């Protein structure tokens, strides 16, 4: 992918229009409630009652479903808690012949894929990290791809716009809308008979759940239900592959983590909402015959990554000469001497996503009714070789040629788990998943992208001299503005 993109600034429509508009009617009702009981003005009163019921239902619907995410919703992942600027479903604009034409063109299959019919895939969270790479890979294969993303400001929306611009150049249209917008989803399924949904829209990030817990419920629970509702009502019903998380293993200490291990002891609200998603998916598979595949991603990293993840903001802070906080184990567990992650490179994850789409059996329902059993699958997508976070920092120092100022602290109780390690034999067997990128190789690609995107002068210098002065200059776009 061409790395140098400057994204247009993101726009998140302000929420609250619907509820604000309803307020006066609500007050009006209370003002006139007494006369209503005495039957003085029956027609006026029935009107008032009607509007009041409408107001309350809309307000309730708004509170329950409003603003989740398409990529990674909710509020900005900054150190200072801040309410999100969600795109309100009520304010989204779509429809019309030109819009439908664009949607259809993007979702149209270009080329059959190795003898099998090409897929037509709705990718939610397409302006997110994994979504952007997966959508581009599907398009390269000739599949039809339509993206959906709400471009929320959990982290710098300019990065999301940059990813969407990249997809636009590849012929993938990313609809600016929210997975909680039932009308929009119904419309999309109406316009395109999607064969598959790759559902990657979510509120990601483990530690941010302490700051904005409701954003996780809105995106990962209410948003998922909204998507599944639309999918079960669609005709034909698509098969759904979606992003769960390695974090569902929580306090599990049996390593490497296998799909058969316990997932009933999450350590964070994020993990709990992903686990809830897995249970909710089972319901839709059971009642409506939706084909459902959950992929448990293990700490995915790479170019165009998420600025709220440690490898990304460590890079930014090391270059800016700022200290980084590295957690060490508080001790006590079986393998808790070093905090480690099974870091998995983006290209490997994308191959796993595509393997899951290609092998997903069909949904069996139609018209909202189940006609027979449909596949229900869960796979780990990891790298199978955990690396201590301290070693990640060593590698970054070497690649950036800057010494990190490390502040070593005991891991706080912030939802993080000390260790992850995937057993991938099931994905290997059934999806043909074979990760092939070690952390050193993948991180090099990330660092190259990071420098070209945020700090092109330093990138050139490093390329020319094979070394930097050791004193990194500040990034063009991002060193200080990206959120974490
Ligand atoms: O595997 C997953 O399922 C999850 O992977 C990541 O979560 P995490 O592995 O915690 O990744 P980071 O937040 O980038 O943290 C990586 C490591 O750095 C450590 N860390 C983090 C932040 C910090 O300031 N210092 C520090 O040492 C963490 O404890 C962790 O061991 C993603 O953020 C989640 O969205 C994803 O679902």
mmCIF file of N, CA and C in Angstrom, residues 13 80 247 425:
data_model
loop_
_atom_site.group_PDB
_atom_site.id
_atom_site.type_symbol
_atom_site.label_atom_id
_atom_site.label_comp_id
_atom_site.label_asym_id
_atom_site.label_seq_id
_atom_site.Cartn_x
_atom_site.Cartn_y
_atom_site.Cartn_z
ATOM 1 N N UNK A 13 -20.561 13.985 13.357
ATOM 2 C CA UNK A 13 -21.742 14.817 13.556
ATOM 3 C C UNK A 13 -22.110 14.818 15.025
ATOM 4 N N UNK A 80 -7.196 12.351 29.347
ATOM 5 C CA UNK A 80 -8.277 13.046 30.018
ATOM 6 C C UNK A 80 -9.607 12.547 29.487
ATOM 7 N N UNK A 247 -8.529 -11.255 24.498
ATOM 8 C CA UNK A 247 -8.764 -10.842 25.884
ATOM 9 C C UNK A 247 -9.876 -11.652 26.549
ATOM 10 N N UNK A 425 -3.913 -24.317 16.364
ATOM 11 C CA UNK A 425 -4.030 -25.534 15.540
ATOM 12 C C UNK A 425 -5.388 -25.651 14.855
#
